[in-house]
CSV table of C-alpha atoms in Angstrom, one decimal:
chain,number,residue,atom,x,y,z
A,167,UNK,CA,0.2,187.9,68.3
A,168,UNK,CA,-2.8,188.9,66.2
A,169,UNK,CA,-2.9,192.1,64.2
A,170,UNK,CA,-5.9,194.5,63.6
A,171,UNK,CA,-5.4,197.3,61.1
A,172,UNK,CA,-7.8,200.2,61.5
A,173,UNK,CA,-8.3,202.1,58.2
A,174,UNK,CA,-10.6,204.6,56.7
A,175,UNK,CA,-10.6,208.1,55.1
A,176,UNK,CA,-9.3,211.1,57.0
A,177,UNK,CA,-11.5,212.0,59.9
A,178,UNK,CA,-13.5,208.8,59.9
A,179,UNK,CA,-12.7,207.9,63.5
A,180,UNK,CA,-9.7,205.6,63.2
A,181,UNK,CA,-7.7,206.8,66.2
A,182,UNK,CA,-10.7,207.0,68.5
A,183,UNK,CA,-11.8,203.4,67.5
A,184,UNK,CA,-8.2,202.3,68.1
A,185,UNK,CA,-8.3,203.6,71.7
A,186,UNK,CA,-11.7,202.0,72.3
A,187,UNK,CA,-10.5,198.6,71.1
A,188,UNK,CA,-7.5,198.9,73.4
A,189,UNK,CA,-9.9,199.6,76.3
A,190,UNK,CA,-12.1,196.6,75.3
A,191,UNK,CA,-9.2,194.2,75.3
A,192,UNK,CA,-7.9,195.5,78.6
A,193,UNK,CA,-11.3,195.1,80.2
A,194,UNK,CA,-11.4,191.5,79.0
A,195,UNK,CA,-8.0,190.7,80.4
A,196,UNK,CA,-6.1,190.5,77.1
A,197,UNK,CA,-2.8,192.2,76.4
A,198,UNK,CA,-3.3,194.6,73.5
A,199,UNK,CA,-0.9,197.3,72.3
A,200,UNK,CA,-1.1,200.1,69.8
A,201,UNK,CA,1.2,200.7,66.8
A,202,UNK,CA,0.8,204.2,65.4
A,203,UNK,CA,1.7,204.3,61.7
A,204,UNK,CA,0.8,207.9,61.0
A,205,UNK,CA,3.9,210.2,60.7
A,206,UNK,CA,1.8,213.3,60.6
A,207,UNK,CA,-0.5,212.8,63.6
A,208,UNK,CA,-0.3,215.5,66.3
A,209,UNK,CA,-2.8,214.5,69.1
A,210,UNK,CA,-3.9,211.0,69.8
A,211,UNK,CA,-6.6,209.8,72.1
A,212,UNK,CA,-4.3,207.0,73.5
A,213,UNK,CA,-0.7,206.4,74.6
A,214,UNK,CA,0.9,204.3,71.9
A,215,UNK,CA,3.3,201.5,72.6
A,216,UNK,CA,5.1,201.6,69.2
A,217,UNK,CA,5.3,204.8,67.2
A,218,UNK,CA,6.5,205.4,63.7
A,219,UNK,CA,7.2,209.0,64.6
A,220,UNK,CA,10.2,207.7,66.5
A,221,UNK,CA,11.7,206.8,63.1
A,222,UNK,CA,10.0,209.2,60.6
A,223,UNK,CA,10.0,212.9,61.4
A,224,UNK,CA,7.6,214.9,59.2
A,225,UNK,CA,9.0,218.3,60.2
A,226,UNK,CA,12.6,217.3,59.6
A,227,UNK,CA,11.6,215.9,56.2
A,228,UNK,CA,10.0,219.2,55.2
A,229,UNK,CA,13.1,221.1,56.2
A,230,UNK,CA,15.7,218.7,55.0
A,231,UNK,CA,14.2,218.2,51.6
A,232,UNK,CA,12.7,221.7,51.3
A,233,UNK,CA,9.3,220.2,50.7
A,234,UNK,CA,5.8,221.6,51.1
A,235,UNK,CA,3.3,219.9,53.3
A,236,UNK,CA,2.0,217.6,50.5
A,237,UNK,CA,5.4,216.5,49.4
A,238,UNK,CA,6.6,215.9,52.9
A,239,UNK,CA,3.5,213.9,53.7
A,240,UNK,CA,4.0,211.7,50.7
A,241,UNK,CA,7.7,211.2,51.5
A,242,UNK,CA,7.0,210.5,55.2
A,243,UNK,CA,4.5,207.9,54.4
A,244,UNK,CA,6.7,206.2,51.8
A,245,UNK,CA,9.6,206.1,54.3
A,246,UNK,CA,7.5,204.0,56.7
A,247,UNK,CA,8.3,200.8,54.7
A,248,UNK,CA,12.1,201.4,55.1
A,249,UNK,CA,11.6,201.3,58.9
A,250,UNK,CA,10.0,197.9,59.0
A,251,UNK,CA,12.9,196.3,60.9
A,252,UNK,CA,12.9,198.9,63.7
A,253,UNK,CA,9.1,198.8,64.0
A,254,UNK,CA,9.2,195.0,64.0
A,255,UNK,CA,11.8,195.0,66.8
A,256,UNK,CA,9.7,197.3,68.9
A,257,UNK,CA,6.6,195.2,68.3
A,258,UNK,CA,8.6,192.1,69.3
A,259,UNK,CA,9.7,193.7,72.5
A,260,UNK,CA,6.2,194.6,73.5
A,261,UNK,CA,4.8,191.3,72.2
A,262,UNK,CA,1.1,191.8,72.8
A,263,UNK,CA,-1.7,189.3,72.2
A,264,UNK,CA,-3.4,191.9,70.0
A,265,UNK,CA,-1.5,194.5,68.0
A,266,UNK,CA,-3.9,197.3,67.0
A,267,UNK,CA,-2.5,199.4,64.1
A,268,UNK,CA,-3.7,202.9,63.6
A,269,UNK,CA,-3.0,203.7,59.9
A,270,UNK,CA,-2.1,207.0,58.4
A,271,UNK,CA,-4.6,209.8,58.3
A,272,UNK,CA,-5.0,210.0,54.5
A,273,UNK,CA,-5.8,206.4,53.5
A,274,UNK,CA,-4.5,206.9,49.9
A,275,UNK,CA,-1.0,207.5,51.1
A,276,UNK,CA,-1.1,204.2,52.9
A,277,UNK,CA,-3.2,202.0,50.6
A,278,UNK,CA,-2.2,203.2,47.1
A,279,UNK,CA,1.5,203.8,47.5
A,280,UNK,CA,3.8,200.9,48.2
A,281,UNK,CA,4.5,201.2,51.9
A,282,UNK,CA,1.1,200.2,53.2
A,283,UNK,CA,0.9,196.8,51.5
A,284,UNK,CA,4.6,196.2,52.4
A,285,UNK,CA,3.9,196.8,56.1
A,286,UNK,CA,0.7,194.6,55.9
A,287,UNK,CA,2.7,191.8,54.3
A,288,UNK,CA,5.8,192.0,56.5
A,289,UNK,CA,4.5,192.6,60.0
A,290,UNK,CA,5.3,189.1,61.1
A,291,UNK,CA,2.3,188.0,63.1
A,292,UNK,CA,-0.3,185.3,62.9
A,293,UNK,CA,-3.9,186.2,61.9
A,294,UNK,CA,-4.4,189.7,60.5
A,295,UNK,CA,-7.5,191.6,59.8
A,296,UNK,CA,-8.5,195.1,58.6
A,297,UNK,CA,-11.3,197.2,59.9
A,298,UNK,CA,-12.4,199.7,57.2
A,299,UNK,CA,-14.5,202.6,58.5
A,300,UNK,CA,-17.4,204.0,56.5
A,301,UNK,CA,-17.6,207.6,57.8
A,302,UNK,CA,-21.3,208.0,58.6
A,303,UNK,CA,-21.1,211.8,58.2
A,304,UNK,CA,-20.0,211.4,54.5
A,305,UNK,CA,-22.8,209.2,53.4
A,306,UNK,CA,-25.4,211.8,52.5
A,307,UNK,CA,-27.0,209.9,49.6
A,308,UNK,CA,-27.3,206.3,48.1
A,309,UNK,CA,-24.8,207.2,45.4
A,310,UNK,CA,-22.3,208.4,48.1
A,311,UNK,CA,-22.8,205.1,49.8
A,312,UNK,CA,-21.9,203.2,46.7
A,313,UNK,CA,-18.9,205.5,46.2
A,314,UNK,CA,-17.5,204.7,49.7
A,315,UNK,CA,-18.3,201.0,49.2
A,316,UNK,CA,-16.3,201.1,46.0
A,317,UNK,CA,-13.4,202.7,47.9
A,318,UNK,CA,-13.7,200.0,50.6
A,319,UNK,CA,-13.5,197.3,48.0
A,320,UNK,CA,-10.6,198.9,46.2
A,321,UNK,CA,-8.7,199.0,49.5
A,322,UNK,CA,-9.6,195.4,50.3
A,323,UNK,CA,-8.1,194.3,47.0
A,324,UNK,CA,-5.1,196.5,47.6
A,325,UNK,CA,-4.3,195.3,51.1
A,326,UNK,CA,-5.4,191.7,50.6
A,327,UNK,CA,-6.7,191.3,54.2
A,328,UNK,CA,-10.0,189.9,55.6
A,329,UNK,CA,-12.0,193.0,56.1
A,330,UNK,CA,-14.6,194.1,58.6
A,331,UNK,CA,-16.7,197.0,57.3
A,332,UNK,CA,-17.8,199.4,60.1
A,333,UNK,CA,-20.1,202.4,59.9
A,334,UNK,CA,-19.0,205.1,62.3
A,335,UNK,CA,-20.7,208.1,63.9
A,336,UNK,CA,-24.1,206.5,64.3
A,337,UNK,CA,-24.7,209.0,67.0
A,338,UNK,CA,-24.5,211.8,64.5
A,339,UNK,CA,-26.6,210.6,61.6
A,340,UNK,CA,-30.0,210.1,63.1
A,341,UNK,CA,-32.7,208.6,60.8
A,342,UNK,CA,-30.2,208.1,58.0
A,343,UNK,CA,-28.8,205.1,59.9
A,344,UNK,CA,-31.9,203.0,59.0
A,345,UNK,CA,-31.6,203.9,55.3
A,346,UNK,CA,-27.9,203.1,55.2
A,347,UNK,CA,-28.4,199.7,56.9
A,348,UNK,CA,-31.2,198.9,54.5
A,349,UNK,CA,-29.0,199.8,51.5
A,350,UNK,CA,-26.2,197.6,52.8
A,351,UNK,CA,-28.4,194.5,53.2
A,352,UNK,CA,-30.9,194.8,50.4
A,353,UNK,CA,-29.7,195.4,46.9
A,354,UNK,CA,-33.2,196.2,45.6
A,355,UNK,CA,-33.8,198.9,48.2
A,356,UNK,CA,-30.5,200.5,47.3
A,357,UNK,CA,-31.2,200.3,43.6
A,358,UNK,CA,-34.6,202.0,44.1
A,359,UNK,CA,-33.0,204.7,46.2
A,360,UNK,CA,-30.5,205.4,43.5
A,361,UNK,CA,-33.3,205.4,40.9
A,362,UNK,CA,-35.1,208.1,42.9
A,363,UNK,CA,-32.0,210.3,42.9
A,364,UNK,CA,-30.4,209.8,39.5
A,365,UNK,CA,-31.2,208.8,36.0
A,366,UNK,CA,-29.6,207.9,32.7
A,367,UNK,CA,-25.9,207.0,32.7
A,368,UNK,CA,-25.3,207.4,36.4
A,369,UNK,CA,-28.2,205.1,37.2
A,370,UNK,CA,-27.0,202.5,34.7
A,371,UNK,CA,-23.4,202.7,35.8
A,372,UNK,CA,-24.2,202.5,39.5
A,373,UNK,CA,-26.7,199.7,39.4
A,374,UNK,CA,-24.4,197.6,37.2
A,375,UNK,CA,-21.5,198.1,39.5
A,376,UNK,CA,-23.7,197.3,42.5
A,377,UNK,CA,-24.7,193.9,41.1
A,378,UNK,CA,-21.0,193.1,40.6
A,379,UNK,CA,-20.1,194.3,44.1
A,380,UNK,CA,-23.0,192.5,45.6
A,381,UNK,CA,-21.9,189.1,44.2
A,382,UNK,CA,-18.6,189.8,45.9
A,383,UNK,CA,-20.4,190.6,49.2
A,384,UNK,CA,-19.2,194.2,49.3
A,385,UNK,CA,-21.0,195.6,52.3
A,386,UNK,CA,-22.4,192.4,53.9
A,387,UNK,CA,-22.3,192.7,57.6
A,388,UNK,CA,-21.7,196.4,57.8
A,389,UNK,CA,-21.5,197.0,61.5
A,390,UNK,CA,-22.8,200.4,62.8
A,391,UNK,CA,-20.9,201.8,65.8
A,392,UNK,CA,-20.6,205.0,67.8
A,393,UNK,CA,-17.2,205.7,69.3
A,394,UNK,CA,-19.0,208.2,71.5
A,395,UNK,CA,-21.7,206.1,73.0
A,396,UNK,CA,-20.1,202.7,72.5
A,397,UNK,CA,-23.1,201.4,70.6
A,398,UNK,CA,-22.3,198.5,68.3
A,399,UNK,CA,-19.1,197.5,70.0
A,400,UNK,CA,-20.4,194.1,70.9
A,401,UNK,CA,-21.0,193.3,67.3
A,402,UNK,CA,-17.6,194.6,66.2
A,403,UNK,CA,-15.9,192.5,68.8
A,404,UNK,CA,-17.8,189.4,67.7
A,405,UNK,CA,-16.7,190.0,64.1
A,406,UNK,CA,-13.1,190.4,65.2
A,407,UNK,CA,-13.2,187.1,67.2
A,408,UNK,CA,-14.7,185.2,64.3
A,409,UNK,CA,-11.7,186.2,62.1
A,410,UNK,CA,-8.9,186.3,64.7
A,411,UNK,CA,-9.8,183.6,67.2
A,412,UNK,CA,-11.9,181.2,65.1
A,413,UNK,CA,-15.0,182.3,67.0
A,414,UNK,CA,-13.5,181.8,70.5
A,415,UNK,CA,-13.8,184.5,73.1
A,416,UNK,CA,-10.9,186.9,73.6
A,417,UNK,CA,-7.7,185.1,74.4
A,418,UNK,CA,-6.0,186.6,77.4
B,272,UNK,CA,-15.9,228.9,29.6
B,273,UNK,CA,-15.3,225.2,29.8
B,274,UNK,CA,-13.8,223.5,32.8
B,275,UNK,CA,-11.4,220.6,33.0
B,276,UNK,CA,-10.7,219.1,36.4
B,277,UNK,CA,-7.5,217.1,36.7
B,278,UNK,CA,-7.7,214.5,39.5
B,279,UNK,CA,-5.8,211.5,40.7
B,280,UNK,CA,-3.9,210.1,43.6
B,281,UNK,CA,-0.9,212.0,45.1
B,282,UNK,CA,2.0,211.9,42.8
B,283,UNK,CA,0.1,210.7,39.7
B,284,UNK,CA,1.1,213.6,37.6
B,285,UNK,CA,-1.8,216.1,38.0
B,286,UNK,CA,0.2,219.3,38.1
B,287,UNK,CA,2.5,218.3,35.2
B,288,UNK,CA,-0.5,217.4,33.1
B,289,UNK,CA,-2.1,220.7,34.0
B,290,UNK,CA,0.8,222.6,32.7
B,291,UNK,CA,1.0,220.5,29.5
B,292,UNK,CA,-2.7,221.1,28.8
B,293,UNK,CA,-2.1,224.9,29.2
B,294,UNK,CA,0.7,224.7,26.6
B,295,UNK,CA,-1.5,222.7,24.3
B,296,UNK,CA,-4.3,225.2,24.3
B,297,UNK,CA,-1.9,228.2,24.0
B,298,UNK,CA,-0.3,226.5,20.9
B,299,UNK,CA,-3.8,226.1,19.4
B,300,UNK,CA,-4.7,229.8,19.9
B,301,UNK,CA,-7.2,229.2,22.7
B,302,UNK,CA,-7.2,231.2,25.9
B,303,UNK,CA,-6.8,228.7,28.8
B,304,UNK,CA,-6.1,229.5,32.5
B,305,UNK,CA,-5.2,227.5,35.5
B,306,UNK,CA,-7.0,227.4,38.9
B,307,UNK,CA,-4.9,225.8,41.6
B,308,UNK,CA,-7.2,224.2,44.3
B,309,UNK,CA,-4.4,222.7,46.4
B,310,UNK,CA,-3.8,224.7,49.6
B,311,UNK,CA,-0.7,222.5,50.4
B,312,UNK,CA,1.3,222.7,47.2
B,313,UNK,CA,4.7,224.1,47.3
B,314,UNK,CA,6.3,224.1,43.8
B,315,UNK,CA,4.2,224.0,40.7
B,316,UNK,CA,5.4,223.5,37.1
B,317,UNK,CA,3.3,226.4,35.9
B,318,UNK,CA,2.3,230.0,36.8
B,319,UNK,CA,-1.3,229.8,37.9
B,320,UNK,CA,-3.9,232.5,37.2
B,321,UNK,CA,-6.2,231.8,40.1
B,322,UNK,CA,-4.8,230.3,43.3
B,323,UNK,CA,-6.7,229.0,46.4
B,324,UNK,CA,-3.6,229.7,48.4
B,325,UNK,CA,-4.5,233.4,48.2
B,326,UNK,CA,-7.5,232.5,50.4
B,327,UNK,CA,-6.5,229.4,52.4
B,328,UNK,CA,-3.1,229.5,54.2
B,329,UNK,CA,-2.0,226.1,55.4
B,330,UNK,CA,0.8,227.3,57.7
B,331,UNK,CA,-1.5,229.9,59.4
B,332,UNK,CA,-4.1,227.1,60.0
B,333,UNK,CA,-1.5,224.9,61.6
B,334,UNK,CA,-0.4,227.8,63.9
B,335,UNK,CA,-3.8,229.4,64.6
B,336,UNK,CA,-5.6,226.1,65.4
B,337,UNK,CA,-2.6,224.3,66.9
B,338,UNK,CA,-3.1,221.5,64.4
B,339,UNK,CA,-0.6,218.9,63.2
B,340,UNK,CA,0.1,218.5,59.5
B,341,UNK,CA,-2.8,216.0,59.0
B,342,UNK,CA,-5.4,218.1,60.8
B,343,UNK,CA,-4.3,221.3,59.1
B,344,UNK,CA,-4.5,219.6,55.7
B,345,UNK,CA,-8.0,218.4,56.3
B,346,UNK,CA,-9.1,221.8,57.5
B,347,UNK,CA,-7.4,223.6,54.7
B,348,UNK,CA,-9.2,221.4,52.1
B,349,UNK,CA,-12.5,221.8,53.9
B,350,UNK,CA,-12.1,225.6,53.8
B,351,UNK,CA,-11.9,225.7,50.0
B,352,UNK,CA,-15.7,225.5,49.7
B,353,UNK,CA,-16.2,228.6,51.9
B,354,UNK,CA,-14.0,230.6,49.4
B,355,UNK,CA,-16.1,229.8,46.3
B,356,UNK,CA,-17.3,233.4,45.9
B,357,UNK,CA,-13.7,234.8,45.9
B,358,UNK,CA,-12.5,232.0,43.6
B,359,UNK,CA,-15.5,232.5,41.2
B,360,UNK,CA,-14.8,236.3,41.1
B,361,UNK,CA,-11.2,235.7,40.2
B,362,UNK,CA,-12.2,233.2,37.5
B,363,UNK,CA,-14.7,235.7,36.1
B,364,UNK,CA,-12.0,238.4,35.9
B,365,UNK,CA,-9.7,236.1,33.9
B,366,UNK,CA,-12.6,234.6,31.9
B,367,UNK,CA,-10.7,232.0,29.9
B,368,UNK,CA,-12.1,229.8,27.2
B,369,UNK,CA,-10.8,226.8,29.1
B,370,UNK,CA,-10.3,226.7,32.9
B,371,UNK,CA,-7.9,223.9,33.9
B,372,UNK,CA,-8.4,223.0,37.6
B,373,UNK,CA,-5.5,221.3,39.4
B,374,UNK,CA,-7.1,219.5,42.3
B,375,UNK,CA,-5.6,218.9,45.8
B,376,UNK,CA,-2.7,216.5,46.1
B,377,UNK,CA,-4.5,213.9,48.2
B,378,UNK,CA,-7.6,213.1,46.2
B,379,UNK,CA,-9.5,211.8,49.2
B,380,UNK,CA,-9.6,215.2,50.8
B,381,UNK,CA,-11.1,216.6,47.7
B,382,UNK,CA,-13.4,213.8,46.6
B,383,UNK,CA,-14.7,212.3,49.8
B,384,UNK,CA,-15.1,215.4,51.9
B,385,UNK,CA,-17.7,218.0,51.0
B,386,UNK,CA,-15.7,220.8,49.4
B,387,UNK,CA,-14.7,219.0,46.2
B,388,UNK,CA,-18.3,218.2,45.1
B,389,UNK,CA,-19.4,221.6,46.2
B,390,UNK,CA,-16.7,223.3,44.0
B,391,UNK,CA,-17.5,221.0,41.1
B,392,UNK,CA,-21.2,221.9,41.3
B,393,UNK,CA,-20.8,225.6,41.9
B,394,UNK,CA,-18.1,226.7,39.6
B,395,UNK,CA,-20.5,228.4,37.2
B,396,UNK,CA,-19.3,227.4,33.8
B,397,UNK,CA,-20.7,225.6,30.9
B,398,UNK,CA,-19.4,222.1,30.0
B,399,UNK,CA,-17.3,220.4,32.7
B,400,UNK,CA,-15.2,217.3,32.6
B,401,UNK,CA,-12.8,215.4,34.8
B,402,UNK,CA,-9.6,213.8,33.8
B,403,UNK,CA,-8.7,210.9,36.3
B,404,UNK,CA,-5.1,209.8,36.3
B,405,UNK,CA,-4.3,206.1,36.7
B,406,UNK,CA,-0.7,206.4,38.0
B,407,UNK,CA,1.2,203.9,35.8
B,408,UNK,CA,3.9,203.3,38.4
B,409,UNK,CA,1.3,202.1,40.9
B,410,UNK,CA,-0.1,199.4,38.7
B,411,UNK,CA,2.2,196.5,39.4
B,412,UNK,CA,-0.4,193.7,39.0
B,413,UNK,CA,-3.9,193.0,37.5
B,414,UNK,CA,-5.5,193.2,41.0
B,415,UNK,CA,-3.8,196.6,41.5
B,416,UNK,CA,-5.3,197.7,38.2
B,417,UNK,CA,-8.8,196.7,39.3
B,418,UNK,CA,-8.2,198.5,42.6
B,419,UNK,CA,-7.3,201.8,40.9
B,420,UNK,CA,-10.3,201.3,38.4
B,421,UNK,CA,-12.6,200.9,41.5
B,422,UNK,CA,-11.1,204.1,42.9
B,423,UNK,CA,-11.7,205.9,39.6
B,424,UNK,CA,-15.3,204.7,39.5
B,425,UNK,CA,-15.9,205.7,43.1
B,426,UNK,CA,-14.6,209.2,42.3
B,427,UNK,CA,-16.7,209.4,39.1
B,428,UNK,CA,-19.8,208.7,41.2
B,429,UNK,CA,-18.7,211.1,43.9
B,430,UNK,CA,-18.0,214.1,41.5
B,431,UNK,CA,-20.7,213.2,39.0
B,432,UNK,CA,-18.8,214.5,36.0
B,433,UNK,CA,-18.1,213.0,32.6
B,434,UNK,CA,-14.7,211.4,33.1
B,435,UNK,CA,-11.7,210.7,30.9
B,436,UNK,CA,-9.5,208.0,32.3
B,437,UNK,CA,-5.8,208.6,31.5
B,438,UNK,CA,-2.8,206.3,32.3
B,439,UNK,CA,0.3,208.3,33.1
B,440,UNK,CA,4.0,207.6,33.2
B,441,UNK,CA,3.9,205.4,30.1
B,442,UNK,CA,7.6,206.3,29.7
B,443,UNK,CA,8.4,204.6,33.0
B,444,UNK,CA,6.5,201.3,32.8
B,445,UNK,CA,8.0,199.6,29.8
B,446,UNK,CA,6.4,196.4,28.7
B,447,UNK,CA,3.7,196.6,31.4
B,448,UNK,CA,2.0,199.2,29.2
B,449,UNK,CA,0.9,196.5,26.7
B,450,UNK,CA,-0.6,194.4,29.5
B,451,UNK,CA,-2.4,197.3,31.1
B,452,UNK,CA,-4.0,198.3,27.8
B,453,UNK,CA,-5.1,194.7,27.2
B,454,UNK,CA,-6.6,194.5,30.7
B,455,UNK,CA,-8.5,197.8,30.1
B,456,UNK,CA,-10.0,196.6,26.8
B,457,UNK,CA,-10.5,192.9,27.2
B,458,UNK,CA,-12.3,191.6,30.2
B,459,UNK,CA,-11.4,188.0,29.5
B,460,UNK,CA,-7.7,188.8,29.4
B,461,UNK,CA,-7.9,190.7,32.7
B,462,UNK,CA,-9.8,187.8,34.3
B,463,UNK,CA,-7.2,185.4,33.1
B,464,UNK,CA,-4.4,187.6,34.5
B,465,UNK,CA,-6.1,187.8,37.8
B,466,UNK,CA,-6.7,184.0,37.8
B,467,UNK,CA,-2.9,183.5,37.4
B,468,UNK,CA,-2.2,185.7,40.4
B,469,UNK,CA,-4.9,184.9,42.9
B,470,UNK,CA,-7.3,182.2,43.9
B,471,UNK,CA,-10.3,181.6,46.1
B,472,UNK,CA,-12.1,184.6,47.6
B,473,UNK,CA,-10.0,187.3,46.0
B,474,UNK,CA,-10.5,185.8,42.5
B,475,UNK,CA,-14.2,185.5,43.0
B,476,UNK,CA,-14.6,188.9,44.4
B,477,UNK,CA,-12.4,190.6,41.8
B,478,UNK,CA,-14.0,188.9,38.8
B,479,UNK,CA,-17.5,189.5,40.0
B,480,UNK,CA,-16.8,193.2,40.5
B,481,UNK,CA,-15.1,193.4,37.2
B,482,UNK,CA,-18.2,192.2,35.4
B,483,UNK,CA,-20.2,194.8,37.1
B,484,UNK,CA,-17.7,197.5,36.4
B,485,UNK,CA,-17.4,196.4,32.8
B,486,UNK,CA,-21.1,196.8,32.2
B,487,UNK,CA,-20.7,200.4,33.4
B,488,UNK,CA,-17.8,200.9,31.0
B,489,UNK,CA,-15.2,201.5,33.7
B,490,UNK,CA,-12.0,201.7,31.9
B,491,UNK,CA,-13.2,202.0,28.3
B,492,UNK,CA,-10.9,204.3,26.4
B,493,UNK,CA,-8.1,204.4,28.9
B,494,UNK,CA,-5.7,206.8,27.3
B,495,UNK,CA,-2.0,206.2,27.9
B,496,UNK,CA,0.2,209.4,28.0
B,497,UNK,CA,3.6,210.5,29.1
B,498,UNK,CA,3.9,214.0,30.5
B,499,UNK,CA,7.6,213.6,29.8
B,500,UNK,CA,7.6,212.7,26.1
B,501,UNK,CA,4.2,214.1,25.2
B,502,UNK,CA,3.1,210.7,23.9
B,503,UNK,CA,-0.6,210.2,23.8
B,504,UNK,CA,-1.5,213.9,24.0
B,505,UNK,CA,-3.3,213.9,20.7
B,506,UNK,CA,-5.7,211.2,21.9
B,507,UNK,CA,-6.3,213.0,25.2
B,508,UNK,CA,-7.0,216.2,23.3
B,509,UNK,CA,-9.5,214.4,21.1
B,510,UNK,CA,-11.3,213.0,24.1
B,511,UNK,CA,-11.5,216.5,25.7
B,512,UNK,CA,-12.9,218.0,22.4
B,513,UNK,CA,-15.6,215.3,22.2
B,514,UNK,CA,-16.9,216.1,25.6
B,515,UNK,CA,-16.3,219.9,25.7
B,516,UNK,CA,-16.8,221.0,22.2
B,517,UNK,CA,-19.1,218.3,20.8
B,518,UNK,CA,-16.3,217.0,18.6
B,519,UNK,CA,-15.3,220.3,17.1
B,520,UNK,CA,-11.7,221.5,17.1
B,521,UNK,CA,-10.4,223.7,19.9
B,522,UNK,CA,-12.4,226.9,20.1
B,523,UNK,CA,-10.1,230.0,20.2
């Protein structure tokens, strides 16, 4: 069983990508299943096989502990870790070739509190990988791009998983797509774009950070996709195969 | 009127620090007021002067748009920007010397969606600064420290404000405090600590990023505080004065 975590900021397209990946594996004759880890999700574009909401009930937490929406959301996400045995049992019963994990809506509750890393470390499967979504609609400037790349790197360190960076909503962003792809592959182009937009401290800070990030390969291989049109899915599937199957085609 | 934004991950101590800052300014004869920007907060350790909840009602949004808790939280935070005129009016009526802004519980909804930057840019006051809280209880390893420092830098770029980095919960973290302060001031010590904990790709990635961050001065002057014991507040207040009052004492 191989595990694919799908992560990204709220609204970046995690659940939709999760459902598209399920379709992809089904079409290719592989047995994939979805684990929903978001206690606060209401509508999902898929039927999930394992659901943390069977064990963590957001509304009960609000009532029982007299918490507001923020407090209940934090507690619900923290409680996920305590349900690892039940979740693992359910996963074992389904026993798919590919387990696709749709992570909680707000990434910070998953990545920066303890439960996310705990789940990542303790879901007992073989190869694991994380897909991090750069929300195309949030990248309105080169400095924004660096900001999201920093977040991606921060989360990569926090979860300690091989990570595939994906740019979503390519159908929405028009001509910006070309710019973003240039920024992700050519440090000099990105530095020039930042220089046109900023000066002084911000320019110095950003370009210094960039050089450090670039040595670490921060946005190498950023894969643009559209959940709407399906554009880019071939590339994403190739990247998944390289990490999960040592470059072989999908295992059925 | 000078503005102090208080930001950090959920549970890092934003609201408590906000109330302590209010006390501090009151003790020093300055007129400070609090703007709460979190539509989803339930209990606050202060009485706020201006409250976004007067204009954005989380529960009504859930009901009216039939949204789950996640969706309603995203929408409530996005709506803040559309209420800037009302908020600004309320701020002008109060007209404090220091406006302390308690930002939404989940920092990503404020910093990575559009409303946060919009509010930061359009609250029409003179000097502005941002206090970013490193949650001491989340920093359990040197790689974790780098991860939070990356998040802090990402948010600094996103909000484009002079930023004061503060380490909270020093009363809870015991001996780790000394380590964290060493990591924040001495790159070599931090690299050695990371080398003891990781190897291979993670070590290379982390140390390369660090060198870039360090050139940008990422965690220089990290100020340890305890909201509980009040330790470190003198240093924080000095840092605020240097940014807001050009080094002068509090203006009453």
